[in-house]
Coordinates of C-alpha atoms in Angstrom, one line a residue:
M171 CA 45.1 -37.5 -0.1
I172 CA 48.5 -36.7 -0.6
A173 CA 49.0 -40.8 -0.9
N174 CA 46.5 -40.8 -3.8
E175 CA 48.4 -38.0 -5.6
L176 CA 51.9 -39.4 -4.8
S177 CA 50.5 -42.9 -6.3
V178 CA 49.4 -41.3 -9.6
A179 CA 52.6 -39.3 -9.7
L180 CA 54.8 -42.1 -9.1
S181 CA 52.8 -44.5 -11.5
S182 CA 53.6 -41.7 -14.1
V183 CA 57.1 -41.2 -13.4
A184 CA 57.9 -45.0 -13.3
R185 CA 56.0 -45.7 -16.7
Y186 CA 58.0 -42.7 -18.5
S187 CA 61.4 -42.6 -16.6
K188 CA 64.4 -44.5 -17.5
V189 CA 65.4 -46.2 -14.6
P190 CA 68.7 -48.3 -15.1
A191 CA 68.5 -51.8 -15.0
P192 CA 70.4 -53.8 -12.3
D193 CA 72.9 -55.2 -14.5
D194 CA 72.5 -52.1 -16.9
A195 CA 72.2 -54.5 -19.8
E196 CA 70.5 -53.6 -23.2
M197 CA 66.6 -54.4 -22.5
N198 CA 64.5 -56.3 -25.0
E199 CA 61.0 -56.1 -25.1
T200 CA 60.1 -58.5 -22.4
S201 CA 62.4 -57.4 -19.9
S202 CA 61.2 -53.9 -20.3
T203 CA 57.6 -55.1 -19.8
R204 CA 58.7 -57.0 -16.8
R205 CA 60.5 -54.0 -15.5
A206 CA 57.6 -51.8 -15.9
A207 CA 55.4 -54.2 -14.2
L208 CA 57.7 -54.3 -11.2
Q209 CA 57.8 -50.8 -10.9
Q210 CA 53.9 -50.6 -10.7
Q211 CA 54.2 -53.3 -8.0
A212 CA 56.7 -51.1 -6.1
V213 CA 54.2 -48.1 -6.1
A214 CA 51.5 -50.3 -5.1
W215 CA 53.6 -51.4 -2.1
L216 CA 55.1 -47.9 -1.1
V217 CA 51.6 -46.4 -1.2
R218 CA 50.3 -49.2 0.9
L219 CA 53.1 -49.1 3.4
K220 CA 53.0 -45.1 3.8
S221 CA 49.1 -45.2 4.2
G222 CA 49.4 -46.1 7.9
A223 CA 47.2 -49.3 7.6
A224 CA 49.9 -51.7 7.0
D225 CA 50.1 -54.6 9.7
E226 CA 52.4 -57.3 10.4
T227 CA 50.8 -59.4 8.1
V228 CA 51.1 -56.7 5.4
L229 CA 54.8 -56.2 6.0
A230 CA 55.7 -59.8 6.1
E231 CA 54.0 -59.9 2.6
F232 CA 56.0 -57.0 1.5
E233 CA 59.3 -58.6 2.5
N234 CA 58.4 -61.7 0.9
W235 CA 57.7 -59.5 -2.4
R236 CA 60.7 -57.5 -2.3
S237 CA 63.4 -60.6 -1.4
Q238 CA 62.1 -62.3 -4.7
T239 CA 64.8 -60.9 -6.5
L240 CA 67.5 -58.3 -7.2
E241 CA 65.0 -56.7 -9.8
H242 CA 62.1 -56.5 -7.3
E243 CA 64.6 -54.9 -4.6
Q244 CA 65.8 -52.2 -7.2
A245 CA 62.4 -51.6 -8.4
Y246 CA 61.4 -50.7 -4.8
R247 CA 64.4 -48.5 -4.4
D248 CA 64.0 -46.6 -7.2
V249 CA 60.2 -46.2 -6.3
E250 CA 61.3 -45.0 -2.8
T251 CA 63.8 -42.7 -4.5
L252 CA 61.1 -41.1 -6.3
W253 CA 58.9 -40.8 -3.2
Q254 CA 61.5 -38.6 -1.4
Q255 CA 61.8 -36.3 -4.2
L256 CA 58.4 -35.9 -4.9
P257 CA 56.2 -34.6 -1.8
Q258 CA 57.4 -30.9 -2.1
P259 CA 56.8 -30.4 -5.9
L260 CA 53.4 -32.3 -5.4
L261 CA 52.2 -30.1 -2.2
A262 CA 53.4 -26.9 -4.2
D263 CA 51.4 -28.1 -7.3
R264 CA 48.7 -28.7 -4.7
Q265 CA 48.7 -25.4 -3.1
R266 CA 48.9 -23.9 -6.6
R267 CA 45.9 -25.7 -7.7
R268 CA 44.0 -24.8 -4.4
A269 CA 44.9 -21.1 -4.6
L270 CA 43.6 -21.3 -8.3
A271 CA 40.3 -22.9 -7.4
A272 CA 40.0 -20.5 -4.5
R273 CA 40.4 -17.6 -7.1
Q274 CA 37.8 -19.3 -9.3
C275 CA 35.5 -19.5 -6.2
R276 CA 35.8 -15.9 -5.3
V277 CA 35.4 -14.9 -8.8
R278 CA 32.1 -17.0 -8.9
R279 CA 30.9 -15.4 -5.6
L280 CA 31.7 -11.9 -6.6
K281 CA 29.9 -12.3 -9.8
R282 CA 26.9 -13.9 -7.7
G283 CA 27.5 -10.8 -5.4
L284 CA 27.2 -8.6 -8.3
G285 CA 24.2 -10.0 -9.6
V286 CA 22.6 -10.1 -6.1
A287 CA 23.5 -6.3 -5.7
A288 CA 21.9 -5.5 -9.2
A289 CA 19.0 -7.5 -8.0
A290 CA 18.9 -5.8 -4.7
A291 CA 19.4 -2.4 -6.1
L292 CA 16.4 -3.0 -8.5
L293 CA 14.3 -4.3 -5.6
L294 CA 15.1 -1.1 -3.6
S295 CA 14.3 1.1 -6.8
V296 CA 11.0 -0.4 -7.0
M297 CA 10.4 -0.5 -3.0
G298 CA 11.4 3.1 -3.0
G299 CA 9.0 3.9 -5.9
F300 CA 6.1 2.0 -5.2
Y301 CA 6.5 0.9 -1.3
P302 CA 8.2 3.8 0.2
D303 CA 6.7 3.4 3.4
Y304 CA 8.3 -0.1 4.1
L305 CA 12.0 1.8 4.0
Q306 CA 10.8 4.5 6.3
H307 CA 11.6 4.1 10.1
P308 CA 11.5 0.3 10.0
L309 CA 12.5 0.1 13.7
A310 CA 9.8 2.7 14.8
D311 CA 7.6 1.4 17.9
Y312 CA 4.6 1.7 15.8
R313 CA 3.9 2.2 12.1
T314 CA 1.1 2.3 9.8
R315 CA 1.7 1.6 5.9
I316 CA 0.0 3.8 3.1
G317 CA -3.8 3.7 3.4
E318 CA -3.8 2.1 6.9
Q319 CA -4.9 3.9 10.1
T320 CA -5.0 2.4 13.5
S321 CA -5.3 3.6 17.4
I322 CA -3.0 2.7 19.9
T323 CA -3.6 2.8 23.9
L324 CA -0.3 3.8 25.6
A325 CA 0.6 2.8 28.9
D326 CA -0.4 5.9 30.7
G327 CA -3.9 5.6 29.1
S328 CA -3.5 8.3 26.4
I329 CA -4.5 7.1 22.7
A330 CA -2.6 7.8 19.7
H331 CA -4.6 7.5 16.5
L332 CA -2.0 7.2 13.6
N333 CA -3.1 8.3 10.2
T334 CA -1.7 6.8 6.9
D335 CA 2.0 6.3 6.5
T336 CA 3.0 7.3 10.2
A337 CA 5.8 6.2 12.5
I338 CA 6.1 7.0 16.1
D339 CA 8.6 6.0 18.9
V340 CA 7.0 6.0 22.4
S341 CA 8.7 6.7 25.9
I342 CA 6.9 6.7 29.1
N343 CA 9.0 7.0 32.4
A344 CA 8.7 8.6 35.9
N345 CA 9.4 12.2 34.6
E346 CA 7.6 12.6 31.3
R347 CA 5.4 11.3 28.4
R348 CA 7.3 11.6 25.0
I349 CA 6.3 10.8 21.8
E350 CA 8.5 11.2 18.7
L351 CA 6.5 11.6 15.5
L352 CA 9.1 10.3 13.0
R353 CA 6.9 10.9 10.1
G354 CA 3.3 11.1 9.1
E355 CA 0.1 12.3 11.1
A356 CA -1.3 11.4 14.7
E357 CA -4.2 12.7 16.8
F358 CA -3.5 12.2 20.4
D359 CA -6.0 11.7 23.3
V360 CA -4.0 12.7 26.0
A361 CA -4.7 11.3 29.6
H362 CA -4.5 14.0 32.3
D363 CA -1.5 13.7 34.6
E364 CA -0.4 16.7 36.1
H365 CA 3.1 15.2 37.2
K366 CA 4.1 14.0 33.9
P367 CA 4.1 16.4 30.9
F368 CA 3.0 15.0 27.6
R369 CA 5.2 16.0 24.8
V370 CA 5.2 15.2 21.2
V371 CA 8.3 16.0 19.3
S372 CA 8.4 16.3 15.5
G373 CA 11.9 17.4 14.2
S374 CA 13.0 20.2 16.2
M375 CA 9.4 20.9 17.3
S376 CA 8.0 20.1 20.7
T377 CA 4.4 20.2 21.6
E378 CA 3.4 19.7 25.3
A379 CA -0.1 19.0 26.6
L380 CA -2.1 18.3 29.5
G381 CA -5.5 16.6 29.2
T382 CA -5.8 17.7 25.5
R383 CA -6.7 16.6 22.0
F384 CA -4.5 17.4 19.3
I385 CA -3.2 16.6 15.9
V386 CA 0.5 16.7 14.5
R387 CA 1.3 16.3 11.2
Y388 CA 5.1 16.1 10.1
D389 CA 6.8 14.7 6.6
G390 CA 10.5 15.2 7.7
Q391 CA 10.9 18.6 6.7
A392 CA 7.9 20.6 8.0
G393 CA 4.4 20.1 9.6
A394 CA 1.6 21.4 11.5
V395 CA -0.2 21.3 15.0
T396 CA -4.0 21.4 15.2
L397 CA -5.7 21.7 18.5
L398 CA -8.9 20.1 18.7
Q399 CA -9.5 20.6 22.5
G400 CA -7.6 21.8 25.8
K401 CA -4.7 23.7 25.5
I402 CA -1.1 23.0 24.3
R403 CA 2.0 25.1 23.8
S404 CA 4.5 24.6 20.8
S405 CA 8.1 25.5 20.8
R406 CA 11.5 24.8 19.1
P407 CA 15.0 26.1 19.8
S408 CA 16.0 29.0 18.1
A409 CA 19.5 29.7 16.1
H410 CA 22.4 31.1 18.1
G411 CA 21.1 30.1 21.5
A412 CA 18.7 32.7 21.5
Q413 CA 15.3 32.0 23.5
A414 CA 13.0 29.3 22.0
D415 CA 10.3 30.3 19.6
S416 CA 6.9 29.1 21.0
A417 CA 3.3 30.0 20.6
T418 CA 0.2 28.6 22.6
L419 CA -2.8 27.3 20.7
Q420 CA -6.5 27.7 21.3
P421 CA -9.2 25.0 20.1
G422 CA -9.7 25.3 16.5
Q423 CA -6.2 27.0 16.0
Q424 CA -3.6 25.4 13.7
L425 CA 0.2 26.4 13.9
T426 CA 2.5 25.2 10.9
F427 CA 6.2 25.0 11.2
N428 CA 9.6 24.0 9.4
A429 CA 13.1 23.7 10.6
E430 CA 13.6 27.6 10.5
M431 CA 10.6 29.0 12.2
L432 CA 7.2 28.7 13.7
G433 CA 4.0 30.1 11.7
V434 CA 1.2 32.1 13.3
P435 CA -1.8 30.4 14.7
Q436 CA -4.8 30.3 12.2
A437 CA -8.3 29.1 12.5
V438 CA -9.0 26.0 10.9
E439 CA -12.4 24.1 10.4
L440 CA -12.1 21.3 12.9
S441 CA -14.4 19.1 10.9
N442 CA -12.1 19.3 8.0
A443 CA -8.8 18.8 9.9
D444 CA -9.9 15.6 11.7
A445 CA -12.1 14.1 9.0
W446 CA -9.8 11.1 8.1
R447 CA -10.6 9.8 11.7
R448 CA -13.9 9.3 10.2
G449 CA -12.5 7.8 7.0
R450 CA -13.3 11.0 5.0
L451 CA -11.1 13.8 3.4
L452 CA -12.9 17.2 3.4
M453 CA -11.5 20.1 1.4
N454 CA -13.0 23.4 0.6
F455 CA -11.9 26.1 -1.9
V456 CA -8.4 24.5 -2.4
P457 CA -6.5 24.2 -5.5
L458 CA -7.1 20.7 -7.3
K459 CA -3.1 20.1 -6.9
Q460 CA -3.3 20.0 -3.3
V461 CA -6.4 17.8 -3.2
I462 CA -4.2 15.6 -5.2
A463 CA -1.3 15.6 -3.0
E464 CA -3.8 14.9 0.1
I465 CA -5.3 12.0 -2.0
N466 CA -1.6 10.7 -3.0
R467 CA -1.0 10.2 1.0
Y468 CA -3.4 7.4 1.1
R469 CA -3.1 5.5 -2.6
R470 CA 0.1 3.6 -3.3
G471 CA -0.3 4.1 -7.0
Q472 CA 0.4 8.0 -7.3
I473 CA -2.3 10.4 -9.2
R474 CA -0.5 12.9 -11.6
L475 CA -1.6 15.9 -12.9
L476 CA -0.7 16.6 -16.5
D477 CA -2.2 20.1 -16.8
D478 CA -1.0 22.9 -15.2
E479 CA -4.2 24.9 -15.6
L480 CA -6.2 22.4 -14.0
A481 CA -3.9 21.8 -11.4
E482 CA -4.6 25.5 -10.1
R483 CA -8.6 25.0 -10.1
E484 CA -10.2 25.4 -6.9
V485 CA -12.2 22.6 -6.0
N486 CA -14.5 21.4 -2.6
I487 CA -14.2 17.8 -2.0
A488 CA -15.8 15.0 0.2
V489 CA -13.8 11.8 -0.5
D490 CA -14.3 8.4 1.1
I491 CA -10.7 7.3 1.7
K492 CA -11.6 3.7 0.9
Q493 CA -13.5 5.0 -2.3
I494 CA -10.8 7.1 -4.1
D495 CA -11.1 5.5 -7.5
A496 CA -14.6 5.9 -7.3
W497 CA -14.2 9.4 -6.6
L498 CA -11.7 9.8 -9.7
E499 CA -14.4 8.6 -11.9
A500 CA -17.2 10.9 -10.6
L501 CA -14.7 14.0 -11.0
Q502 CA -14.9 13.6 -14.7
Q503 CA -18.7 14.0 -14.4
T504 CA -18.1 17.3 -12.4
L505 CA -14.8 18.6 -13.9
P506 CA -13.5 18.9 -17.7
V507 CA -10.9 16.3 -16.6
K508 CA -10.1 13.1 -18.5
V509 CA -8.6 10.2 -16.0
I510 CA -6.1 7.7 -17.7
H511 CA -5.1 4.7 -16.1
A512 CA -1.8 3.5 -16.7
G513 CA -1.0 0.3 -14.6
P514 CA -1.1 1.4 -10.8
L515 CA -0.6 5.1 -11.7
V516 CA -3.5 7.5 -12.9
F517 CA -3.2 10.9 -14.8
L518 CA -5.5 13.5 -14.9
Q519 CA -5.7 15.9 -17.9
S520 CA -8.2 18.6 -19.4

């Protein structure tokens, strides 16, 4: 690389620099042309000799060329002098050009990086709005997407039925069986083992059971525990190190909770509480806004209410989770409501 750079530089200098003639006589056009030719030959010989590939034959040819006349000798000495003077400036110039190229490369990478960052931000925005379940707890042991349901047989024989948009972590060891409900809703059919308690943790709430069927629902801030069969005890630590809040549930009872407190156990209709296990949503005498909020858990394209009065209207529903759009169309036949489709979104108005 350096030999090529020096060859070009020496050729340029030899062409445009005025190197004194051996006899310092006034040059005519013929002698000037001859001197320029000798200088170019001298450059070629110097580069060839410095390339590291010159053998004895090449050296012999060079000595034969150099000894032809004093002009040949002088041309070579002049070029050799330039050779000694040029490496540092050329090296500095090469370093300058490399630094410039590196800066240009960094600028191009930065521009590409900004473009990639903008695209990534847009992608995350789209995913956050339309695919929030893909960004929630990606490393959970088990997950379901929006609209999905699945059942998992755990190592101890217990079964966890995961509802839509749910994530859990599972830890089963010699001392306990611990399930962390990170998000969503799950029904647990617990295998009896009196030596290893079965606990479901959701936020600060812990629910312990032995030989029991129960449902836990948690949205990251608040939730509910519903006992279907058996007996469970739910508890959470109180502030300032006080004794933990706790409650024991009987079948058919539900306990709500949040980060600050436990609710009071309330009776619920079990056929409605676990209807999702049968692919249905059953709700009686509840505001339409509550129905829509529940349905939106199963539908990636959200439904929005545009009328406050309509939102507060009490309804009874029985919805097939797989036929939500059909239910929306039928809704227009039973309520004074208009269904407006806008891409993946649906708006309801009076």
